[in-house]
Amino acid sequence: MRYIARVSSNSDDWSTRHSVLTTARRTAALINALADDCPDPAEVADVLRAYGETDPIDLTTRDVAGMRAAAALLRQVFAAEHADDAAATLNRLLQEHTKPLRLTSHGGSSPWHPHLDHDDNALWDEWLLASSCMALTVLVWDRQRPPGRICASPTCQNAFITQGSGPERRYCSRRCATRERVAAHRRSHSAELKFPRGAGRPDSGAVGPGGSSSR
């Protein structure tokens, strides 16, 4: 069950830890942590702590299985190519998996904030799906484009949040971008060694002995 400890009176600190962008980044991090067939509950709990959740975080194997199913649904938002696709996916998730919007302060232990799960003690999978849909919906609204991407590196496939006004990123990290750029350079160099410029490629319709076609 969800547990939220009492926070300090510094609401600015709470707002930073639970901002829309931080929540969206937490969503991407959890999607990646839950991508394995049998995610380790301790590793998933570490991701939650890294993004502001407080102890005790006692995840069971059943909790993680439910969160993994929720993460698979959320990955579809990151796979959307255009804002229309992301919005359609979010609309479906909001209709099928969330409750009416409500405000909660968790009994006065936190600043007022919106929730889309059924109550403050919702199961982890419901909480993950509802809070993630909330954050990703706001990002689509704010930026009018998909909130994130799936890394273009075929050896990675991590989800990540895109941001900024420049060209949209294709890779989750500089490491992935560099690795794919090096791989592309090696493929190009290998092709040039095999078929040097000016030498031409073998002609399947080459003329055989006596001037007739070899076909």
CSV table of C-alpha atoms in Angstrom, one decimal:
chain,number,residue,atom,x,y,z
A,1,MET,CA,0.0,0.0,0.0
A,2,ARG,CA,1.1,3.6,-0.6
A,3,TYR,CA,2.8,5.3,2.3
A,4,ILE,CA,3.7,9.0,2.3
A,5,ALA,CA,5.6,10.3,5.3
A,6,ARG,CA,5.1,13.8,6.7
A,7,VAL,CA,7.2,16.3,4.9
A,8,SER,CA,8.8,19.5,6.2
A,9,SER,CA,7.0,22.8,6.0
A,10,ASN,CA,9.1,23.8,3.1
A,11,SER,CA,6.6,23.5,0.3
A,12,ASP,CA,9.1,24.7,-2.3
A,13,ASP,CA,11.3,21.6,-1.6
A,14,TRP,CA,8.2,19.3,-1.9
A,15,SER,CA,7.2,21.0,-5.1
A,16,THR,CA,10.6,20.5,-6.6
A,17,ARG,CA,10.7,16.8,-5.7
A,18,HIS,CA,7.2,16.2,-7.0
A,19,SER,CA,7.0,18.6,-10.0
A,20,VAL,CA,5.4,17.6,-13.3
A,21,LEU,CA,8.8,17.2,-15.0
A,22,THR,CA,10.3,15.2,-12.0
A,23,THR,CA,7.3,12.9,-12.1
A,24,ALA,CA,7.6,12.4,-15.8
A,25,ARG,CA,11.3,11.6,-15.4
A,26,ARG,CA,10.4,9.2,-12.6
A,27,THR,CA,8.0,7.5,-15.0
A,28,ALA,CA,10.7,7.0,-17.6
A,29,ALA,CA,13.1,5.7,-15.0
A,30,LEU,CA,10.5,3.2,-13.7
A,31,ILE,CA,9.6,2.0,-17.2
A,32,ASN,CA,13.3,1.2,-17.7
A,33,ALA,CA,13.8,-0.4,-14.3
A,34,LEU,CA,10.7,-2.6,-14.9
A,35,ALA,CA,11.6,-3.7,-18.4
A,36,ASP,CA,13.3,-6.9,-17.2
A,37,ASP,CA,11.3,-10.1,-17.0
A,38,CYS,CA,11.8,-10.3,-13.3
A,39,PRO,CA,12.7,-6.9,-11.9
A,40,ASP,CA,14.3,-6.8,-8.5
A,41,PRO,CA,11.9,-5.1,-6.0
A,42,ALA,CA,14.9,-3.5,-4.2
A,43,GLU,CA,16.1,-1.9,-7.4
A,44,VAL,CA,12.6,-0.6,-8.2
A,45,ALA,CA,12.4,0.8,-4.6
A,46,ASP,CA,15.8,2.6,-5.2
A,47,VAL,CA,14.4,4.4,-8.2
A,48,LEU,CA,11.4,5.5,-6.2
A,49,ARG,CA,13.7,6.9,-3.5
A,50,ALA,CA,15.8,8.7,-6.1
A,51,TYR,CA,12.7,10.5,-7.2
A,52,GLY,CA,11.4,11.7,-3.8
A,53,GLU,CA,9.5,8.8,-2.4
A,54,THR,CA,10.2,8.2,1.3
A,55,ASP,CA,10.7,5.1,3.3
A,56,PRO,CA,9.4,2.7,4.2
A,57,ILE,CA,9.1,1.4,0.6
A,58,ASP,CA,8.2,-2.3,1.0
A,59,LEU,CA,7.6,-3.6,-2.5
A,60,THR,CA,6.6,-7.3,-2.9
A,61,THR,CA,7.0,-9.4,-6.0
A,62,ARG,CA,3.3,-9.0,-6.6
A,63,ASP,CA,3.6,-5.2,-6.3
A,64,VAL,CA,6.4,-5.1,-8.9
A,65,ALA,CA,4.5,-7.4,-11.3
A,66,GLY,CA,1.6,-4.9,-11.2
A,67,MET,CA,3.9,-2.0,-11.7
A,68,ARG,CA,5.5,-3.8,-14.6
A,69,ALA,CA,2.1,-4.2,-16.3
A,70,ALA,CA,1.5,-0.4,-15.8
A,71,ALA,CA,4.9,0.4,-17.2
A,72,ALA,CA,4.2,-1.5,-20.3
A,73,LEU,CA,1.0,0.6,-20.9
A,74,LEU,CA,2.9,3.8,-20.2
A,75,ARG,CA,5.7,2.8,-22.7
A,76,GLN,CA,3.1,3.2,-25.4
A,77,VAL,CA,3.0,7.0,-24.7
A,78,PHE,CA,6.8,7.2,-25.2
A,79,ALA,CA,6.6,5.2,-28.5
A,80,ALA,CA,4.1,7.8,-30.0
A,81,GLU,CA,5.6,9.6,-33.0
A,82,HIS,CA,3.3,12.6,-32.9
A,83,ALA,CA,1.4,14.7,-30.3
A,84,ASP,CA,-1.9,13.3,-31.7
A,85,ASP,CA,-0.7,9.7,-31.1
A,86,ALA,CA,0.5,10.5,-27.6
A,87,ALA,CA,-2.8,12.3,-26.8
A,88,ALA,CA,-4.9,9.4,-28.1
A,89,THR,CA,-2.9,6.9,-26.0
A,90,LEU,CA,-3.2,9.0,-22.9
A,91,ASN,CA,-6.9,9.6,-23.4
A,92,ARG,CA,-7.4,5.8,-23.5
A,93,LEU,CA,-5.3,5.2,-20.4
A,94,LEU,CA,-7.1,8.0,-18.5
A,95,GLN,CA,-10.5,6.5,-19.5
A,96,GLU,CA,-9.7,2.9,-18.7
A,97,HIS,CA,-7.3,3.1,-15.7
A,98,THR,CA,-7.8,6.3,-13.7
A,99,LYS,CA,-10.4,7.8,-11.4
A,100,PRO,CA,-11.9,11.3,-11.3
A,101,LEU,CA,-9.5,14.1,-10.5
A,102,ARG,CA,-9.3,15.0,-6.8
A,103,LEU,CA,-7.1,17.1,-4.5
A,104,THR,CA,-5.4,15.6,-1.5
A,105,SER,CA,-3.0,16.7,1.2
A,106,HIS,CA,-2.6,13.1,2.6
A,107,GLY,CA,-4.2,14.2,5.8
A,108,GLY,CA,-2.3,17.4,6.1
A,109,SER,CA,1.1,15.7,5.6
A,110,SER,CA,1.8,17.4,2.3
A,111,PRO,CA,0.8,20.4,0.3
A,112,TRP,CA,-2.4,20.0,-1.7
A,113,HIS,CA,-1.9,18.3,-5.0
A,114,PRO,CA,-3.9,16.4,-7.6
A,115,HIS,CA,-4.4,12.6,-7.8
A,116,LEU,CA,-6.1,10.4,-10.3
A,117,ASP,CA,-6.0,7.1,-8.3
A,118,HIS,CA,-9.0,6.0,-6.2
A,119,ASP,CA,-7.6,7.0,-2.8
A,120,ASP,CA,-4.4,7.9,-0.9
A,121,ASN,CA,-3.7,4.2,-0.2
A,122,ALA,CA,-4.0,3.0,-3.8
A,123,LEU,CA,-1.8,0.0,-4.8
A,124,TRP,CA,1.5,0.8,-6.3
A,125,ASP,CA,0.5,-0.1,-9.9
A,126,GLU,CA,-2.6,2.1,-9.8
A,127,TRP,CA,-0.6,5.0,-8.3
A,128,LEU,CA,2.2,4.6,-10.9
A,129,LEU,CA,-0.3,4.6,-13.8
A,130,ALA,CA,-2.4,7.5,-12.5
A,131,SER,CA,0.4,9.8,-11.4
A,132,SER,CA,2.3,9.2,-14.7
A,133,CYS,CA,-0.7,9.8,-16.8
A,134,MET,CA,-1.2,13.1,-15.0
A,135,ALA,CA,2.4,14.3,-15.6
A,136,LEU,CA,2.6,13.1,-19.2
A,137,THR,CA,-0.8,14.7,-20.0
A,138,VAL,CA,0.4,18.1,-18.7
A,139,LEU,CA,3.6,17.8,-20.8
A,140,VAL,CA,1.6,17.1,-24.0
A,141,TRP,CA,-0.6,20.1,-23.2
A,142,ASP,CA,2.3,22.4,-22.4
A,143,ARG,CA,4.5,21.5,-25.4
A,144,GLN,CA,2.1,20.1,-28.0
A,145,ARG,CA,4.4,17.2,-28.8
A,146,PRO,CA,5.1,13.7,-27.3
A,147,PRO,CA,6.5,14.0,-23.8
A,148,GLY,CA,9.3,11.5,-24.5
A,149,ARG,CA,10.8,9.0,-26.8
A,150,ILE,CA,12.2,5.4,-26.9
A,151,CYS,CA,15.9,5.5,-27.5
A,152,ALA,CA,16.7,4.9,-31.2
A,153,SER,CA,19.6,2.6,-30.3
A,154,PRO,CA,18.4,-0.9,-31.0
A,155,THR,CA,20.7,-2.2,-28.2
A,156,CYS,CA,19.1,0.2,-25.6
A,157,GLN,CA,15.4,1.0,-26.1
A,158,ASN,CA,15.2,3.0,-22.8
A,159,ALA,CA,12.4,5.5,-22.4
A,160,PHE,CA,13.4,9.1,-21.8
A,161,ILE,CA,11.8,12.5,-21.4
A,162,THR,CA,12.5,15.1,-24.1
A,163,GLN,CA,12.6,18.8,-23.3
A,164,GLY,CA,13.9,22.1,-24.5
A,165,SER,CA,13.1,24.1,-27.7
A,166,GLY,CA,15.8,22.6,-29.9
A,167,PRO,CA,15.6,19.5,-32.2
A,168,GLU,CA,14.1,16.5,-30.5
A,169,ARG,CA,16.6,14.0,-29.2
A,170,ARG,CA,16.7,10.5,-30.8
A,171,TYR,CA,18.8,8.9,-28.1
A,172,CYS,CA,18.4,8.6,-24.3
A,173,SER,CA,22.0,9.6,-23.6
A,174,ARG,CA,25.2,10.9,-25.3
A,175,ARG,CA,26.7,7.5,-24.8
A,176,CYS,CA,24.0,5.8,-27.0
A,177,ALA,CA,24.3,8.6,-29.6
A,178,THR,CA,28.1,8.2,-29.8
A,179,ARG,CA,27.9,4.4,-29.9
A,180,GLU,CA,25.4,4.5,-32.8
A,181,ARG,CA,27.4,7.2,-34.7
A,182,VAL,CA,30.6,5.0,-34.4
A,183,ALA,CA,28.7,2.0,-35.5
A,184,ALA,CA,27.4,3.8,-38.6
A,185,HIS,CA,30.9,5.1,-39.4
A,186,ARG,CA,32.3,1.6,-39.2
A,187,ARG,CA,29.6,0.2,-41.5
A,188,SER,CA,30.3,3.0,-44.0
A,189,HIS,CA,34.0,2.4,-43.9
A,190,SER,CA,33.5,-1.3,-44.3
A,191,ALA,CA,31.4,-0.7,-47.4
A,192,GLU,CA,34.0,1.6,-48.9
A,193,LEU,CA,36.7,-1.0,-48.4
A,194,LYS,CA,34.6,-3.7,-50.0
A,195,PHE,CA,33.4,-1.5,-52.9
A,196,PRO,CA,36.0,1.3,-53.4
A,197,ARG,CA,34.8,4.5,-55.0
A,198,GLY,CA,35.2,4.4,-58.8
A,199,ALA,CA,35.5,0.6,-58.9
A,200,GLY,CA,31.8,0.1,-59.2
A,201,ARG,CA,29.8,-2.8,-57.9
A,202,PRO,CA,29.6,-6.2,-59.5
A,203,ASP,CA,27.2,-6.1,-62.5
A,204,SER,CA,24.8,-9.0,-62.4
A,205,GLY,CA,24.1,-8.4,-66.1
A,206,ALA,CA,27.8,-8.5,-67.2
A,207,VAL,CA,28.6,-9.4,-70.8
A,208,GLY,CA,30.2,-12.9,-71.0
A,209,PRO,CA,32.6,-14.4,-73.6
A,210,GLY,CA,31.8,-13.7,-77.2
A,211,GLY,CA,29.9,-10.5,-76.3
A,212,SER,CA,26.7,-12.2,-75.2
A,213,SER,CA,25.0,-11.6,-71.9
A,214,SER,CA,26.1,-13.9,-69.1
A,215,ARG,CA,22.5,-14.2,-67.9
